[in-house]
Amino acid sequence: MAASTRGVGRLIPLWKRRIPRTPVYWKGNPQHRVFLPQFWMKLINPERKTPPHLAQFEVHPQMSILDIKQYLEKIYNVPVMCVRTAVKQGEDIKHPSKGTVVAREEDTKVAYVQLGDGYTFEFPDLFVDSKPPTEKEVDEFKKTKRDQEVEQRKYWDRTSLPPWFR
């Protein structure tokens, strides 16, 4: 039995899928209703120290500034003053021994959101009461990291395959 090509879109991961445009409303036609958003947003811990009224999100590449603002206001009831976006370029993946560029990571879209009306957000410090690692734990970590690097070098030519499949 031949394989059907109709279900190919289901194999593409959610973050790589293209979002279909909402049809234009014409009088007399049934309304198109979207109950759940088709976009995704991921909260990012900022690299530098930022004021508590600013938040960073990694967003779907097709999201506009208005989509981001409405997403936060209508779903999470958070007032938004200002939204800015930027596209961060992906880094080059180099061959472990030759140093030549083999592939490139995908670009990501980042949204910088300024919250309004006294809303603040700070990432919790999860490691406040933690003890420093013992020598045994450090040695185990180094051994694990070394093993991972050996595995990556072993399959350097299969970067297009996901790591769980290699």
Coordinates of N, CA, C and O in Angstrom, one line a residue:
M1 N 0.8 -1.2 0.0 CA 0.0 0.0 0.0 C 0.9 1.2 0.0 O 1.8 1.4 0.8
A2 N 0.6 2.2 -0.9 CA 1.4 3.4 -1.0 C 1.2 4.3 0.2 O 0.1 4.4 0.7
A3 N 2.2 5.0 0.6 CA 2.1 6.0 1.7 C 1.3 7.2 1.2 O 1.5 7.7 0.1
S4 N 0.5 7.7 2.1 CA -0.3 8.9 1.7 C 0.6 10.2 2.1 O 1.3 10.2 3.1
T5 N 0.5 11.2 1.3 CA 1.2 12.5 1.6 C 0.3 13.5 2.3 O 0.8 14.6 2.6
R6 N -0.9 13.1 2.5 CA -1.8 14.1 3.2 C -1.4 14.4 4.6 O -1.6 15.5 5.1
G7 N -0.9 13.5 5.3 CA -0.5 13.7 6.8 C 0.9 14.1 7.0 O 1.4 14.1 8.1
V8 N 1.6 14.6 6.0 CA 3.0 15.0 6.1 C 3.1 16.2 7.1 O 4.1 16.2 7.8
G9 N 2.2 17.1 7.1 CA 2.3 18.3 8.0 C 2.3 17.9 9.5 O 2.8 18.7 10.3
R10 N 1.8 16.8 9.8 CA 1.8 16.4 11.2 C 3.2 15.9 11.7 O 3.4 15.9 12.9
L11 N 4.1 15.6 10.8 CA 5.4 15.2 11.1 C 6.3 16.3 11.5 O 7.4 16.1 12.1
I12 N 6.0 17.5 11.0 CA 6.8 18.7 11.3 C 6.6 19.2 12.7 O 5.4 19.3 13.2
P13 N 7.6 19.4 13.5 CA 7.4 19.9 14.9 C 6.7 21.2 14.9 O 6.7 22.0 14.0
L14 N 6.0 21.4 16.1 CA 5.2 22.6 16.2 C 5.9 23.9 16.0 O 5.4 24.8 15.4
W15 N 7.1 24.0 16.5 CA 7.8 25.3 16.3 C 8.3 25.5 14.9 O 8.8 26.6 14.6
K16 N 8.3 24.5 14.0 CA 8.7 24.7 12.6 C 7.5 24.9 11.7 O 7.7 25.2 10.5
R17 N 6.3 24.6 12.2 CA 5.1 24.7 11.3 C 4.8 26.2 11.0 O 5.0 27.1 11.8
R18 N 4.3 26.3 9.8 CA 3.8 27.6 9.4 C 2.3 27.8 9.8 O 1.5 26.9 9.6
I19 N 2.0 28.9 10.4 CA 0.6 29.1 10.9 C -0.2 29.6 9.7 O 0.1 30.6 9.1
P20 N -1.4 29.0 9.5 CA -2.3 29.4 8.4 C -2.9 30.8 8.8 O -3.2 31.1 9.9
R21 N -3.1 31.6 7.8 CA -3.8 32.9 8.0 C -5.2 32.7 8.3 O -5.9 31.8 7.7
T22 N -5.8 33.5 9.1 CA -7.2 33.5 9.5 C -8.0 34.0 8.3 O -7.6 35.1 7.7
P23 N -9.0 33.3 7.8 CA -9.7 33.8 6.6 C -10.4 35.2 6.9 O -10.8 35.5 8.1
V24 N -10.6 36.0 5.9 CA -11.2 37.3 6.0 C -12.7 37.1 6.2 O -13.3 36.2 5.6
Y25 N -13.3 37.9 7.1 CA -14.7 37.8 7.4 C -15.5 38.4 6.3 O -15.3 39.6 6.0
W26 N -16.4 37.7 5.8 CA -17.4 38.3 4.8 C -18.8 38.2 5.4 O -19.1 37.2 6.0
K27 N -19.6 39.2 5.2 CA -20.9 39.2 5.8 C -21.7 38.0 5.2 O -21.7 37.8 4.0
G28 N -22.4 37.3 6.1 CA -23.1 36.1 5.6 C -22.4 34.8 5.8 O -23.0 33.8 5.9
N29 N -21.1 34.8 5.9 CA -20.3 33.6 6.1 C -20.3 33.3 7.6 O -20.4 34.2 8.4
P30 N -20.1 32.1 8.0 CA -19.9 31.8 9.4 C -18.6 32.4 9.9 O -17.6 32.5 9.2
Q31 N -18.6 32.8 11.2 CA -17.4 33.4 11.7 C -16.4 32.3 12.0 O -16.7 31.2 12.4
H32 N -15.1 32.7 11.7 CA -14.0 31.8 12.1 C -13.6 32.1 13.5 O -13.2 33.2 13.8
R33 N -13.7 31.1 14.4 CA -13.4 31.3 15.8 C -12.1 30.5 16.2 O -12.0 29.3 15.8
V34 N -11.2 31.2 16.8 CA -10.0 30.5 17.3 C -10.1 30.5 18.8 O -10.1 31.5 19.5
F35 N -10.2 29.3 19.4 CA -10.4 29.1 20.8 C -9.0 29.1 21.5 O -8.9 29.6 22.6
L36 N -8.0 28.5 20.9 CA -6.7 28.4 21.5 C -5.7 29.0 20.5 O -5.9 28.9 19.3
P37 N -4.7 29.7 20.9 CA -3.8 30.4 20.0 C -3.0 29.3 19.2 O -2.7 28.2 19.8
Q38 N -2.6 29.6 18.0 CA -1.8 28.7 17.2 C -0.4 29.0 17.4 O 0.5 28.4 16.8
F39 N 0.0 30.1 18.1 CA 1.4 30.5 18.3 C 1.9 29.9 19.7 O 1.1 29.4 20.5
W40 N 3.1 30.0 19.9 CA 3.7 29.7 21.2 C 4.7 30.7 21.6 O 5.2 31.5 20.8
M41 N 4.9 30.9 22.9 CA 5.8 31.8 23.5 C 6.6 31.1 24.6 O 6.0 30.3 25.4
K42 N 7.9 31.3 24.8 CA 8.7 30.7 25.8 C 9.4 31.8 26.6 O 10.1 32.6 26.0
L43 N 9.2 31.9 27.9 CA 9.8 32.8 28.8 C 11.3 32.5 28.9 O 11.7 31.4 29.1
I44 N 12.2 33.5 28.7 CA 13.6 33.4 28.7 C 14.2 34.1 29.9 O 13.8 35.2 30.2
N45 N 15.2 33.5 30.5 CA 15.9 34.2 31.6 C 16.9 35.1 30.9 O 17.8 34.6 30.1
P46 N 16.9 36.4 31.1 CA 17.8 37.3 30.4 C 19.2 37.1 30.8 O 19.6 36.7 31.9
E47 N 20.1 37.3 29.8 CA 21.6 37.1 30.0 C 22.1 38.2 30.9 O 23.0 38.0 31.7
R48 N 21.6 39.4 30.8 CA 22.1 40.6 31.6 C 21.0 40.9 32.6 O 19.9 40.5 32.5
K49 N 21.4 41.6 33.7 CA 20.4 42.1 34.7 C 19.5 43.1 34.1 O 20.0 44.1 33.5
T50 N 18.2 42.9 34.2 CA 17.2 43.8 33.6 C 16.3 44.3 34.7 O 16.1 43.7 35.7
P51 N 15.6 45.4 34.5 CA 14.6 45.9 35.5 C 13.5 44.9 35.6 O 13.2 44.1 34.7
P52 N 12.8 44.9 36.8 CA 11.8 43.8 37.0 C 10.5 44.0 36.1 O 9.8 43.1 36.0
H53 N 10.3 45.2 35.5 CA 9.2 45.4 34.7 C 9.4 44.9 33.2 O 8.5 45.1 32.4
L54 N 10.6 44.4 32.9 CA 10.8 43.9 31.6 C 10.9 42.4 31.6 O 11.4 41.8 32.5
A55 N 10.4 41.8 30.5 CA 10.4 40.3 30.4 C 10.9 40.0 28.9 O 10.6 40.7 28.0
Q56 N 11.6 38.8 28.8 CA 12.0 38.4 27.5 C 11.3 37.1 27.1 O 11.2 36.2 28.0
F57 N 10.9 36.9 25.9 CA 10.2 35.7 25.4 C 10.8 35.3 24.1 O 11.2 36.1 23.3
E58 N 11.0 34.0 23.9 CA 11.3 33.5 22.6 C 9.9 33.2 22.0 O 9.1 32.5 22.6
V59 N 9.6 33.7 20.8 CA 8.3 33.6 20.2 C 8.3 32.9 18.8 O 9.4 32.7 18.2
H60 N 7.2 32.5 18.4 CA 7.0 31.9 17.0 C 7.5 32.9 16.0 O 7.2 34.1 16.1
P61 N 8.2 32.5 14.9 CA 8.7 33.5 14.0 C 7.7 34.3 13.3 O 8.0 35.4 12.8
Q62 N 6.5 33.8 13.2 CA 5.4 34.6 12.4 C 4.7 35.5 13.3 O 3.8 36.3 12.8
M63 N 4.9 35.5 14.6 CA 4.2 36.4 15.5 C 4.6 37.9 15.3 O 5.8 38.2 15.2
S64 N 3.6 38.7 15.2 CA 3.9 40.2 15.1 C 3.8 40.8 16.5 O 3.5 40.1 17.5
I65 N 4.1 42.1 16.6 CA 4.1 42.8 17.9 C 2.7 42.8 18.4 O 2.5 42.6 19.6
L66 N 1.7 43.0 17.6 CA 0.3 43.0 18.1 C -0.1 41.6 18.6 O -0.9 41.5 19.5
D67 N 0.3 40.6 17.9 CA 0.0 39.2 18.3 C 0.6 38.9 19.7 O -0.1 38.4 20.6
I68 N 1.8 39.4 19.9 CA 2.4 39.2 21.2 C 1.7 39.9 22.3 O 1.4 39.4 23.4
K69 N 1.3 41.2 22.1 CA 0.6 42.0 23.0 C -0.7 41.4 23.4 O -1.1 41.3 24.5
Q70 N -1.5 41.0 22.3 CA -2.8 40.4 22.6 C -2.7 39.1 23.3 O -3.6 38.7 24.1
Y71 N -1.7 38.3 22.9 CA -1.5 37.0 23.6 C -1.4 37.1 25.1 O -2.0 36.4 25.9
L72 N -0.5 38.1 25.5 CA -0.3 38.3 26.9 C -1.5 38.9 27.6 O -1.8 38.6 28.8
E73 N -2.1 39.9 27.0 CA -3.2 40.6 27.6 C -4.5 39.7 27.7 O -5.2 39.7 28.7
K74 N -4.8 39.0 26.7 CA -6.1 38.3 26.6 C -6.0 36.9 27.3 O -7.0 36.4 27.9
I75 N -4.9 36.2 27.2 CA -4.8 34.9 27.8 C -4.3 35.0 29.3 O -4.9 34.3 30.2
Y76 N -3.3 35.8 29.6 CA -2.8 35.9 30.9 C -3.2 37.1 31.7 O -2.8 37.3 32.9
N77 N -4.0 38.0 31.1 CA -4.5 39.2 31.8 C -3.3 40.1 32.4 O -3.4 40.6 33.5
V78 N -2.3 40.2 31.6 CA -1.1 41.0 32.0 C -1.1 42.3 31.1 O -1.1 42.2 29.9
P79 N -1.1 43.5 31.7 CA -1.1 44.7 30.9 C 0.3 44.9 30.3 O 1.3 44.7 31.0
V80 N 0.4 45.2 29.0 CA 1.6 45.4 28.3 C 1.7 46.8 27.8 O 0.8 47.3 27.2
M81 N 2.8 47.4 28.1 CA 3.1 48.8 27.7 C 3.7 48.9 26.3 O 3.3 49.6 25.5
C82 N 4.7 48.1 26.1 CA 5.5 48.2 24.9 C 6.1 46.8 24.6 O 6.5 46.0 25.5
V83 N 6.2 46.5 23.3 CA 6.8 45.2 22.8 C 7.8 45.6 21.7 O 7.5 46.3 20.8
R84 N 9.0 45.0 21.8 CA 10.0 45.1 20.8 C 10.4 43.7 20.4 O 10.5 42.8 21.3
T85 N 10.8 43.5 19.1 CA 11.2 42.2 18.7 C 12.6 42.3 18.0 O 12.9 43.3 17.5
A86 N 13.3 41.2 18.0 CA 14.6 41.1 17.3 C 14.7 39.6 16.9 O 14.2 38.7 17.6
V87 N 15.5 39.4 15.8 CA 15.8 38.1 15.4 C 17.2 37.8 15.7 O 18.1 38.5 15.2
K88 N 17.5 36.8 16.5 CA 18.8 36.4 16.8 C 19.3 35.3 15.8 O 18.6 34.3 15.6
Q89 N 20.4 35.5 15.2 CA 21.0 34.6 14.3 C 21.5 33.3 15.0 O 22.1 33.4 16.0
G90 N 21.3 32.2 14.3 CA 21.8 30.9 14.9 C 23.3 30.8 14.7 O 23.8 31.4 13.7
E91 N 23.9 30.0 15.5 CA 25.4 29.9 15.4 C 25.7 28.8 14.4 O 24.9 27.9 14.1
D92 N 27.0 28.8 13.9 CA 27.5 27.8 13.0 C 27.8 26.6 13.8 O 28.4 26.6 14.9
I93 N 27.5 25.4 13.2 CA 27.9 24.1 13.8 C 29.2 23.7 13.0 O 29.1 23.5 11.8
K94 N 30.3 23.5 13.7 CA 31.6 23.2 13.0 C 31.9 21.7 13.2 O 31.5 21.1 14.2
H95 N 32.7 21.2 12.2 CA 33.2 19.9 12.3 C 34.2 19.8 13.5 O 35.0 20.7 13.6
P96 N 34.1 18.8 14.3 CA 35.0 18.7 15.5 C 36.5 18.8 15.2 O 37.2 19.4 16.0
S97 N 36.9 18.1 14.2 CA 38.4 18.1 14.0 C 38.8 19.1 12.9 O 39.9 19.6 13.0
K98 N 38.0 19.2 11.8 CA 38.5 20.1 10.7 C 38.2 21.6 11.0 O 38.9 22.4 10.4
G99 N 37.2 21.9 11.7 CA 36.8 23.3 12.0 C 36.0 23.9 10.9 O 35.7 25.1 11.0
T100 N 35.6 23.2 9.9 CA 34.8 23.8 8.8 C 33.3 23.8 9.2 O 32.9 23.0 10.1
V101 N 32.6 24.7 8.7 CA 31.1 24.8 9.0 C 30.4 23.7 8.3 O 30.4 23.5 7.1
V102 N 29.6 22.9 9.1 CA 28.9 21.8 8.6 C 27.4 22.2 8.5 O 26.8 21.8 7.5
A103 N 26.8 22.9 9.4 CA 25.4 23.3 9.4 C 25.3 24.6 10.2 O 26.3 25.1 10.7
R104 N 24.1 25.1 10.3 CA 23.8 26.3 11.0 C 22.5 26.1 11.8 O 21.6 25.6 11.3
E105 N 22.6 26.6 13.1 CA 21.4 26.5 13.9 C 20.3 27.5 13.3 O 20.6 28.5 12.6
E106 N 19.1 27.2 13.6 CA 18.0 28.1 13.1 C 18.0 29.4 13.9 O 18.3 29.5 15.0
D107 N 17.5 30.5 13.2 CA 17.4 31.8 13.8 C 16.2 31.7 14.8 O 15.2 31.0 14.6
T108 N 16.2 32.6 15.8 CA 15.1 32.6 16.8 C 14.6 34.1 16.9 O 15.4 35.0 16.8
K109 N 13.4 34.2 17.1 CA 12.8 35.6 17.3 C 12.6 35.8 18.8 O 12.0 34.9 19.5
V110 N 13.0 36.9 19.3 CA 13.0 37.2 20.7 C 12.1 38.5 20.9 O 12.3 39.5 20.1
A111 N 11.2 38.5 21.8 CA 10.4 39.6 22.1 C 10.8 40.2 23.5 O 10.9 39.4 24.5
Y112 N 10.9 41.5 23.5 CA 11.2 42.2 24.8 C 10.0 43.0 25.2 O 9.5 43.9 24.4
V113 N 9.4 42.6 26.3 CA 8.1 43.1 26.7 C 8.2 44.0 27.9 O 8.8 43.5 28.9
Q114 N 7.6 45.2 27.9 CA 7.6 46.0 29.1 C 6.2 45.9 29.7 O 5.2 46.2 29.0
L115 N 6.2 45.4 30.9 CA 4.9 45.2 31.6 C 4.4 46.6 32.2 O 5.2 47.4 32.5
G116 N 3.1 46.7 32.3 CA 2.6 48.0 32.8 C 1.9 47.9 34.1 O 1.6 46.8 34.7
D117 N 1.4 49.0 34.7 CA 0.6 49.1 35.9 C 1.2 48.4 37.1 O 0.6 47.7 37.8
G118 N 2.5 48.6 37.3 CA 3.1 48.0 38.5 C 3.4 46.5 38.5 O 3.7 45.9 39.5
Y119 N 3.2 45.9 37.3 CA 3.4 44.5 37.2 C 5.0 44.3 37.1 O 5.6 45.0 36.4
T120 N 5.5 43.3 37.9 CA 6.9 43.0 37.8 C 7.1 41.5 37.7 O 6.2 40.7 38.1
F121 N 8.2 41.1 37.2 CA 8.5 39.7 37.1 C 10.0 39.5 37.3 O 10.8 40.2 36.7
E122 N 10.4 38.6 38.2 CA 11.8 38.2 38.5 C 11.9 36.7 38.5 O 11.0 36.1 39.1
F123 N 12.9 36.2 37.9 CA 13.1 34.8 37.9 C 13.5 34.4 39.3 O 14.4 35.1 39.9
P124 N 13.0 33.3 39.9 CA 13.4 32.9 41.2 C 14.8 32.3 41.2 O 15.2 31.7 40.2
D125 N 15.5 32.6 42.3 CA 16.9 32.0 42.4 C 16.7 30.6 43.0 O 16.5 30.5 44.2
L126 N 16.9 29.6 42.2 CA 16.6 28.2 42.6 C 17.8 27.6 43.5 O 17.6 26.7 44.1
F127 N 19.0 28.3 43.4 CA 20.1 27.7 44.0 C 20.6 28.5 45.2 O 21.8 28.6 45.4
V128 N 19.8 29.1 45.9 CA 20.2 30.0 47.0 C 20.8 29.1 48.2 O 21.9 29.4 48.7
D129 N 20.1 28.1 48.6 CA 20.5 27.3 49.7 C 21.3 26.1 49.3 O 21.5 25.2 50.1
S130 N 21.8 26.0 48.1 CA 22.4 24.8 47.7 C 23.9 24.7 48.1 O 24.5 25.8 48.3
K131 N 24.4 23.5 48.4 CA 25.8 23.4 48.8 C 26.7 23.3 47.6 O 26.2 22.9 46.5
P132 N 27.9 23.7 47.7 CA 28.8 23.5 46.6 C 29.0 22.0 46.3 O 29.0 21.2 47.2
P133 N 29.2 21.7 45.0 CA 29.4 20.3 44.6 C 30.6 19.6 45.2 O 31.7 20.3 45.4
T134 N 30.5 18.4 45.6 CA 31.7 17.7 46.1 C 32.6 17.3 45.0 O 32.3 17.3 43.8
E135 N 33.8 16.8 45.3 CA 34.8 16.4 44.3 C 34.3 15.2 43.5 O 34.5 15.1 42.3
K136 N 33.6 14.3 44.2 CA 33.0 13.1 43.5 C 32.0 13.6 42.4 O 32.0 13.1 41.3
E137 N 31.1 14.5 42.8 CA 30.1 15.0 41.8 C 30.8 15.7 40.6 O 30.3 15.6 39.5
V138 N 31.8 16.5 40.9 CA 32.5 17.2 39.8 C 33.2 16.2 38.9 O 33.1 16.3 37.7
D139 N 33.8 15.1 39.4 CA 34.4 14.1 38.6 C 33.4 13.4 37.7 O 33.6 13.1 36.6
E140 N 32.2 13.1 38.3 CA 31.2 12.4 37.6 C 30.7 13.3 36.4 O 30.4 12.9 35.3
F141 N 30.5 14.6 36.7 CA 30.1 15.6 35.7 C 31.1 15.6 34.6 O 30.7 15.6 33.4
K142 N 32.4 15.7 34.9 CA 33.4 15.8 33.9 C 33.4 14.5 33.0 O 33.6 14.6 31.8
K143 N 33.3 13.4 33.6 CA 33.3 12.1 32.9 C 32.1 12.1 32.0 O 32.2 11.7 30.8
T144 N 30.9 12.5 32.4 CA 29.7 12.5 31.6 C 29.9 13.4 30.4 O 29.5 13.1 29.3
K145 N 30.4 14.6 30.7 CA 30.6 15.6 29.6 C 31.6 15.0 28.6 O 31.4 15.2 27.4
R146 N 32.7 14.4 29.0 CA 33.6 13.8 28.1 C 33.0 12.7 27.2 O 33.2 12.7 26.0
D147 N 32.1 11.9 27.9 CA 31.4 10.8 27.1 C 30.5 11.4 26.1 O 30.4 10.9 24.9
Q148 N 29.8 12.5 26.4 CA 28.9 13.2 25.4 C 29.7 13.8 24.3 O 29.3 13.7 23.1
E149 N 30.9 14.4 24.5 CA 31.7 14.9 23.4 C 32.2 13.8 22.5 O 32.2 14.0 21.3
V150 N 32.5 12.6 23.1 CA 33.0 11.5 22.3 C 31.8 11.0 21.4 O 32.0 10.7 20.2
E151 N 30.6 11.0 21.9 CA 29.4 10.6 21.2 C 29.1 11.6 20.0 O 28.8 11.2 18.9
Q152 N 29.3 12.9 20.3 CA 29.0 13.9 19.3 C 30.1 13.7 18.2 O 29.7 13.9 17.0
R153 N 31.3 13.5 18.5 CA 32.4 13.3 17.5 C 32.1 12.1 16.6 O 32.4 12.0 15.5
K154 N 31.5 11.1 17.3 CA 31.3 9.8 16.6 C 30.3 10.0 15.5 O 30.4 9.4 14.4
Y155 N 29.3 10.8 15.7 CA 28.2 11.0 14.7 C 28.2 12.4 14.2 O 27.1 13.0 14.0
W156 N 29.3 13.1 14.0 CA 29.4 14.4 13.5 C 28.7 14.6 12.2 O 28.2 15.7 11.9
D157 N 28.7 13.6 11.3 CA 28.2 13.7 10.0 C 26.7 13.6 9.9 O 26.0 13.7 8.9
R158 N 26.0 13.3 11.0 CA 24.6 13.1 11.0 C 23.9 14.2 11.8 O 23.0 13.9 12.6
T159 N 24.3 15.4 11.6 CA 23.7 16.5 12.4 C 22.2 16.7 12.0 O 21.5 17.4 12.8
S160 N 21.8 16.3 10.9 CA 20.4 16.5 10.5 C 19.5 15.5 11.3 O 18.3 15.8 11.3
L161 N 20.0 14.5 11.8 CA 19.1 13.5 12.6 C 19.0 14.0 14.0 O 20.0 14.5 14.6
P162 N 17.9 13.8 14.7 CA 17.8 14.2 16.1 C 18.6 13.3 16.9 O 18.9 12.1 16.6
P163 N 19.1 13.8 18.1 CA 20.1 13.0 18.9 C 19.5 11.7 19.4 O 20.2 10.7 19.6
W164 N 18.2 11.6 19.6 CA 17.6 10.4 20.1 C 17.6 9.3 19.1 O 17.4 8.1 19.4
F165 N 17.8 9.7 17.8 CA 17.7 8.7 16.7 C 19.1 8.2 16.3 O 19.2 7.2 15.6
R166 N 20.1 8.9 16.6 CA 21.5 8.6 16.1 C 22.0 7.3 16.7 O 22.1 6.8 17.5

